[in-house]
Amino acid sequence: MKSPQEDRPRSLKALCEAVITNSLGEGGKRPYHKKRKEEENEEEEVKRSLEALFSSGNPVLGGLPAVKGLRDAVRLFVKKHAYLIEKTGGNDVAGVSNEPVNLRDALLSNQEAMEKIRGEWKEILENMYAVEGDDSTTPPGETLETDATTSSNFLFLDAGHTGAWEELQLEAKTPCSDARGFLETCVREWVEEGLPIEKGKPGAFVRALREVIDTELDSIVFDDHWEAWVSSLLMCVELRTKSSSSTSWEVLRLVELIYSRCTPQRKLLLLDFIAEEIQQPFEGVPILKDFLLQLFHRVLLCTAENIVGFMDDEIAQLVLKGLRVIADHLASFDTMDPQARWLKHILVRPSLVRDIASLPSREPELINKLTAAMPAPHAVGLMLIMLPLWMKEPGDEWTSTRIFDKLVDALLNKHVLDDLVEDAMACVDRCLRGLHTEKRHEHFGKVHSFLLSQEYSEVQESVGRLLRLLLCFSIPSAYDPGKSYRLLPTHLRSLEEYLLRRLEKWTRKNATHKIVVGDFWWEILRWHAADLPKVVARAVRAMCRDERRVGSPWDEGHLVAISYSVSSWRGLEDVLEDEQRAGSLNYVALLLNICAAASRASSSLQQERQQQQKQQQPPVSLNPTACWLLMRWCTNACARRGLFLATTEVLRSLTDDRDVTEGGLLAIPVEEFDSITHMPHAIPAQELNQKRMLATILSVRLWIATLNPFSQTPSVAELDVTGKLAQQLQTYWVDYDSNVSMPDKPFGEDSLLLLLCVLSMNRLTRVRKSGNHSQEYILQDSLKRLLAERRGHDPVWHLLQFLLTGVGSDHLAAILVHRYGTAQEVPLQIDVDKYETSVLHDVGEKELGAMKDLIGLKKGDKERETNLLPVLQLLLQLNGGDVSRAVAAFKKHSTSRWEAYGRCMDLAASVVERLLKSFPYLEERMRCEGVDVYYLSLLCTRRWLRDSVKFPDLARVSIEKFMRLGQAAWEGVVADSLGKHIEALWEQFSEADGLLRLCAESVILPVSPFLVLCLATDFSLKVNV
């Protein structure tokens, strides 16, 4: 005897057939002699049995695989689309709660999600519901007798059936057939007899419509009698609004749900009907008008979720319709949607940009009406979205300067909502490209005058907003193509004379303003430092104090902003070289500000800056901006040494490694950072951040070591990179001693190659000087011993050959950038006779002293001696150390002319000025690749044109042109030659390595391919001049 569990059906099909068999009798067959009434009673009994079977909580269904599969599908569906449930509480409409019916509507209105769940159900039913006995989910050997019978299948498909599973029905009569019949009766009365819905029917009409929509997911609610349906629905809105405000919200949700399931054409028609109803008079029922306006707004918000089905002209028509209704009822929309979110959401459709841009020409009256309503919140919100599309360039036919003026006035007078201030500032910045320079200057004067006319008590809460607005008209916009906009001299004088003291006074009153005021001056100095000497002096004086004033807006970042201008940087160098003035300068803070300059520029005057200030350490990264800024600061020997020592302090604060403590150049082996690249996910977050900080500071340290200064180096500012490299190579590779304690992960081949890359780039930027070369000889000996131990022609072998001979292979640039990722080839021939060592033609103090005496150079004149010393060294080197020949060459021209040729820093600054006039786009292009045009100009005038070892003929040609043409003409020739040289290199770089320039080959010291190309490619002057 089988247990009840064994007799229980295992499939949904068997279960249904068992219920029907029990209801109809043995075998489930009807006797032919039964009357019609008896048959109907039996059908009702079957219906009740099936309803009881599928009622909620029936334990019989619990163990069926089909039911379990359906439930699992629904559970996964709800979990996956939880964001739709959360979305129902975000419409900001009073009186709407997060009830289950709202959650259900949110799910049902998402057509894509519902299509997916229906597909899953269909697959489950196909696999588990209508299977034959041999495919049943019942295990073999336990097939029930009911499954083996040939009883009729009530889910059969007739000959005319389409085969869609969604249309299968257990009975001829659907559960909502009564509701659908009631709706059809109402519509028939409306169409045939012209009878509106009676007062007692609106509730039943709404409930019936809701039942049809909820029960039949795919039902088409509206048939050909569209006008009757919509008119009836809106009449229900009116009647329900008059009777009960709570039930009216249910009607609103119903309309939303219907709108989401309509075709785009029906959506437009529904929107038309609502708009027409809004235009009707509402005498005595103001709440109905408000309700219809909220309904209209909710429908507009729903459009963004179903925008895919619209044609471009349909969505444009919808937006225009919305703007027309809003223009007549702005007061209501100011309350419902002050930010104009409906238009923001719809703008995901790209074609709308074109339609909105043409609105002023197609709908001038509508635009004028919205403009006149400013500064109403909704009107301002609309203009913030549309105005940038109308102001594309100066002189544009439809440039709406009047709207822009009203927007600026609204910002000045605090008529813009706090939530819209950021959008308004972005809008102003985008619209600046559509204003003439004169108009921008006019707005600067307006905002500046407003700031000066207000007392602190009147603007203390809006200082940040006003300074940001003033900054918009003071510096080039982010959307200016040429970045050529500048303030007038009168405006700059007014900033120095009036605003400077006022802002400092305000920061002393309230220290919280110092961040926003400091960021304002940072941007101003970045673009106008050369024309603001008083502001520069104030910032420098504040940074060189032993004690900082409380509430002072100045920090080391302002020195970085001053260095953006070449002329201002030249003045700043005098301060850095004065030990008494620069003795209190915090180089650690200066280093961190240099490495954070890009983030400060991009997030200026934002709340993120306040968070950075609290952390006391801005985000540090060796990005292109930091690279070129470090290049500029390293042109000065004192600044370079201070920044290098600052990296040591930062490293010591992050780790207690022995090499860091002893000041080694490569303080940590490169191999320790492999995990950052290969397994960052396996490192705890705090440790990962520390390793990345270490890698960045170590990269900055090595980057500084590669960049040689070009100013005269005082003995106290000397940074002996050669000595540090020689010592580290000897310790870890040449004279390796196993008894000496080593790091946890010893220095390997990657570390060796990196040190050789640093040394190679240092050689490529080094200016030959006379003096003691003992460290150089030690280094050369170490390199020879390393080369003797190498086997094969790998990147290390190529760099050792270059460092020993001074002649680089074709692979030099690729090795410096890609290191071990470079494809290597064995050189066919090495012509050793052409190689020269780095210490040939050295000039000693004896030869220099003799030449000074012969030309009559007095020892007391330090300035003249400083300018002439490089020239004398060059002449001696070009003449093989022969003093008499060098003196004869010197006396061919006046001392003043030689003195001018010796002022390399001044010559480089003039060359840069001429270069940027002839090639204005080069500076920004080079900065994007991390290269400073001023450093490259100094490299040209100080090294390339004065290299007596590698390019003696070029050095002689340069001297000849300078003496024959004069300084101004020589500067023009060099600037033109350098500009064309850079252009040629850029073209070569874009073709060969442009696609790879963003790929860092190493975590430590990623090098710009373009810079390496500039260093490794020979330079030449124009010949026919």
PDB file of C-alpha atoms in Angstrom, residues 313-414:
ATOM      1  CA  ASP A 313       9.693  64.444 -34.414  1.00  0.00           C
ATOM      2  CA  GLU A 314       7.331  62.934 -31.829  1.00  0.00           C
ATOM      3  CA  ILE A 315       9.618  63.633 -28.895  1.00  0.00           C
ATOM      4  CA  ALA A 316      10.238  67.153 -30.202  1.00  0.00           C
ATOM      5  CA  GLN A 317       6.486  67.690 -30.414  1.00  0.00           C
ATOM      6  CA  LEU A 318       6.074  66.429 -26.845  1.00  0.00           C
ATOM      7  CA  VAL A 319       8.737  68.821 -25.491  1.00  0.00           C
ATOM      8  CA  LEU A 320       7.188  71.763 -27.298  1.00  0.00           C
ATOM      9  CA  LYS A 321       3.767  70.873 -25.924  1.00  0.00           C
ATOM     10  CA  GLY A 322       5.222  70.691 -22.430  1.00  0.00           C
ATOM     11  CA  LEU A 323       6.914  74.092 -22.750  1.00  0.00           C
ATOM     12  CA  ARG A 324       3.690  75.723 -23.910  1.00  0.00           C
ATOM     13  CA  VAL A 325       1.686  74.409 -20.968  1.00  0.00           C
ATOM     14  CA  ILE A 326       4.475  75.352 -18.544  1.00  0.00           C
ATOM     15  CA  ALA A 327       4.734  78.892 -19.907  1.00  0.00           C
ATOM     16  CA  ASP A 328       1.083  79.452 -18.939  1.00  0.00           C
ATOM     17  CA  HIS A 329       1.343  77.839 -15.482  1.00  0.00           C
ATOM     18  CA  LEU A 330       4.869  78.607 -14.259  1.00  0.00           C
ATOM     19  CA  ALA A 331       3.777  79.224 -10.667  1.00  0.00           C
ATOM     20  CA  SER A 332       2.598  75.637 -10.290  1.00  0.00           C
ATOM     21  CA  PHE A 333       5.715  74.181 -11.896  1.00  0.00           C
ATOM     22  CA  ASP A 334       7.927  76.336  -9.653  1.00  0.00           C
ATOM     23  CA  THR A 335       6.525  74.329  -6.757  1.00  0.00           C
ATOM     24  CA  MET A 336       6.422  70.905  -8.411  1.00  0.00           C
ATOM     25  CA  ASP A 337       9.720  70.942 -10.304  1.00  0.00           C
ATOM     26  CA  PRO A 338      11.950  73.977  -9.634  1.00  0.00           C
ATOM     27  CA  GLN A 339      14.926  72.296 -11.324  1.00  0.00           C
ATOM     28  CA  ALA A 340      13.069  71.339 -14.541  1.00  0.00           C
ATOM     29  CA  ARG A 341      14.011  67.690 -14.061  1.00  0.00           C
ATOM     30  CA  TRP A 342      11.561  66.560 -16.726  1.00  0.00           C
ATOM     31  CA  LEU A 343      13.558  68.291 -19.467  1.00  0.00           C
ATOM     32  CA  LYS A 344      16.890  67.062 -18.058  1.00  0.00           C
ATOM     33  CA  HIS A 345      15.663  63.485 -18.181  1.00  0.00           C
ATOM     34  CA  ILE A 346      14.272  63.758 -21.702  1.00  0.00           C
ATOM     35  CA  LEU A 347      17.546  65.231 -22.997  1.00  0.00           C
ATOM     36  CA  VAL A 348      19.028  61.743 -23.062  1.00  0.00           C
ATOM     37  CA  ARG A 349      17.690  61.796 -26.633  1.00  0.00           C
ATOM     38  CA  PRO A 350      20.487  63.368 -28.756  1.00  0.00           C
ATOM     39  CA  SER A 351      18.117  64.569 -31.485  1.00  0.00           C
ATOM     40  CA  LEU A 352      16.525  66.963 -28.985  1.00  0.00           C
ATOM     41  CA  VAL A 353      19.683  69.085 -28.981  1.00  0.00           C
ATOM     42  CA  ARG A 354      18.985  70.131 -32.551  1.00  0.00           C
ATOM     43  CA  ASP A 355      15.307  70.835 -31.850  1.00  0.00           C
ATOM     44  CA  ILE A 356      15.999  72.907 -28.732  1.00  0.00           C
ATOM     45  CA  ALA A 357      18.750  74.847 -30.524  1.00  0.00           C
ATOM     46  CA  SER A 358      16.220  75.945 -33.147  1.00  0.00           C
ATOM     47  CA  LEU A 359      13.513  76.996 -30.665  1.00  0.00           C
ATOM     48  CA  PRO A 360      14.352  80.755 -30.653  1.00  0.00           C
ATOM     49  CA  SER A 361      13.819  80.937 -34.411  1.00  0.00           C
ATOM     50  CA  ARG A 362      10.714  78.735 -34.479  1.00  0.00           C
ATOM     51  CA  GLU A 363       9.003  79.826 -31.257  1.00  0.00           C
ATOM     52  CA  PRO A 364      10.173  83.362 -30.435  1.00  0.00           C
ATOM     53  CA  GLU A 365       7.017  84.247 -28.498  1.00  0.00           C
ATOM     54  CA  LEU A 366       7.335  81.185 -26.280  1.00  0.00           C
ATOM     55  CA  ILE A 367      10.999  81.940 -25.521  1.00  0.00           C
ATOM     56  CA  ASN A 368      10.206  85.583 -24.778  1.00  0.00           C
ATOM     57  CA  LYS A 369       7.466  84.484 -22.399  1.00  0.00           C
ATOM     58  CA  LEU A 370       9.825  82.203 -20.504  1.00  0.00           C
ATOM     59  CA  THR A 371      12.512  84.891 -20.455  1.00  0.00           C
ATOM     60  CA  ALA A 372      10.109  87.441 -18.992  1.00  0.00           C
ATOM     61  CA  ALA A 373       9.282  84.998 -16.188  1.00  0.00           C
ATOM     62  CA  MET A 374      12.911  84.830 -14.987  1.00  0.00           C
ATOM     63  CA  PRO A 375      14.066  84.512 -12.230  1.00  0.00           C
ATOM     64  CA  ALA A 376      11.161  82.144 -11.524  1.00  0.00           C
ATOM     65  CA  PRO A 377      12.799  78.856 -10.442  1.00  0.00           C
ATOM     66  CA  HIS A 378      11.334  76.652 -13.174  1.00  0.00           C
ATOM     67  CA  ALA A 379      12.071  79.234 -15.880  1.00  0.00           C
ATOM     68  CA  VAL A 380      15.674  79.485 -14.650  1.00  0.00           C
ATOM     69  CA  GLY A 381      15.955  75.689 -14.598  1.00  0.00           C
ATOM     70  CA  LEU A 382      14.758  75.501 -18.212  1.00  0.00           C
ATOM     71  CA  MET A 383      17.153  78.230 -19.341  1.00  0.00           C
ATOM     72  CA  LEU A 384      20.125  76.549 -17.675  1.00  0.00           C
ATOM     73  CA  ILE A 385      19.465  73.571 -19.914  1.00  0.00           C
ATOM     74  CA  MET A 386      18.663  75.377 -23.157  1.00  0.00           C
ATOM     75  CA  LEU A 387      20.793  78.539 -23.073  1.00  0.00           C
ATOM     76  CA  PRO A 388      24.191  76.874 -23.776  1.00  0.00           C
ATOM     77  CA  LEU A 389      22.685  75.412 -26.960  1.00  0.00           C
ATOM     78  CA  TRP A 390      21.801  78.915 -28.172  1.00  0.00           C
ATOM     79  CA  MET A 391      25.184  80.537 -27.410  1.00  0.00           C
ATOM     80  CA  LYS A 392      27.798  78.668 -29.395  1.00  0.00           C
ATOM     81  CA  GLU A 393      30.056  81.416 -30.737  1.00  0.00           C
ATOM     82  CA  PRO A 394      30.288  85.227 -30.780  1.00  0.00           C
ATOM     83  CA  GLY A 395      27.955  86.853 -33.264  1.00  0.00           C
ATOM     84  CA  ASP A 396      25.676  83.843 -33.498  1.00  0.00           C
ATOM     85  CA  GLU A 397      22.313  84.876 -34.926  1.00  0.00           C
ATOM     86  CA  TRP A 398      20.359  83.548 -31.960  1.00  0.00           C
ATOM     87  CA  THR A 399      22.755  84.370 -29.153  1.00  0.00           C
ATOM     88  CA  SER A 400      20.439  85.280 -26.298  1.00  0.00           C
ATOM     89  CA  THR A 401      22.506  87.809 -24.383  1.00  0.00           C
ATOM     90  CA  ARG A 402      19.404  89.166 -22.675  1.00  0.00           C
ATOM     91  CA  ILE A 403      18.743  85.788 -21.052  1.00  0.00           C
ATOM     92  CA  PHE A 404      22.418  85.555 -20.065  1.00  0.00           C
ATOM     93  CA  ASP A 405      22.262  89.007 -18.474  1.00  0.00           C
ATOM     94  CA  LYS A 406      19.205  88.030 -16.451  1.00  0.00           C
ATOM     95  CA  LEU A 407      20.925  84.848 -15.318  1.00  0.00           C
ATOM     96  CA  VAL A 408      23.968  86.788 -14.074  1.00  0.00           C
ATOM     97  CA  ASP A 409      21.689  89.255 -12.269  1.00  0.00           C
ATOM     98  CA  ALA A 410      19.846  86.347 -10.637  1.00  0.00           C
ATOM     99  CA  LEU A 411      23.134  84.911  -9.374  1.00  0.00           C
ATOM    100  CA  LEU A 412      24.224  88.280  -8.018  1.00  0.00           C
ATOM    101  CA  ASN A 413      20.975  88.867  -6.151  1.00  0.00           C
ATOM    102  CA  LYS A 414      20.618  85.285  -4.782  1.00  0.00           C
TER     103      LYS A 414
END
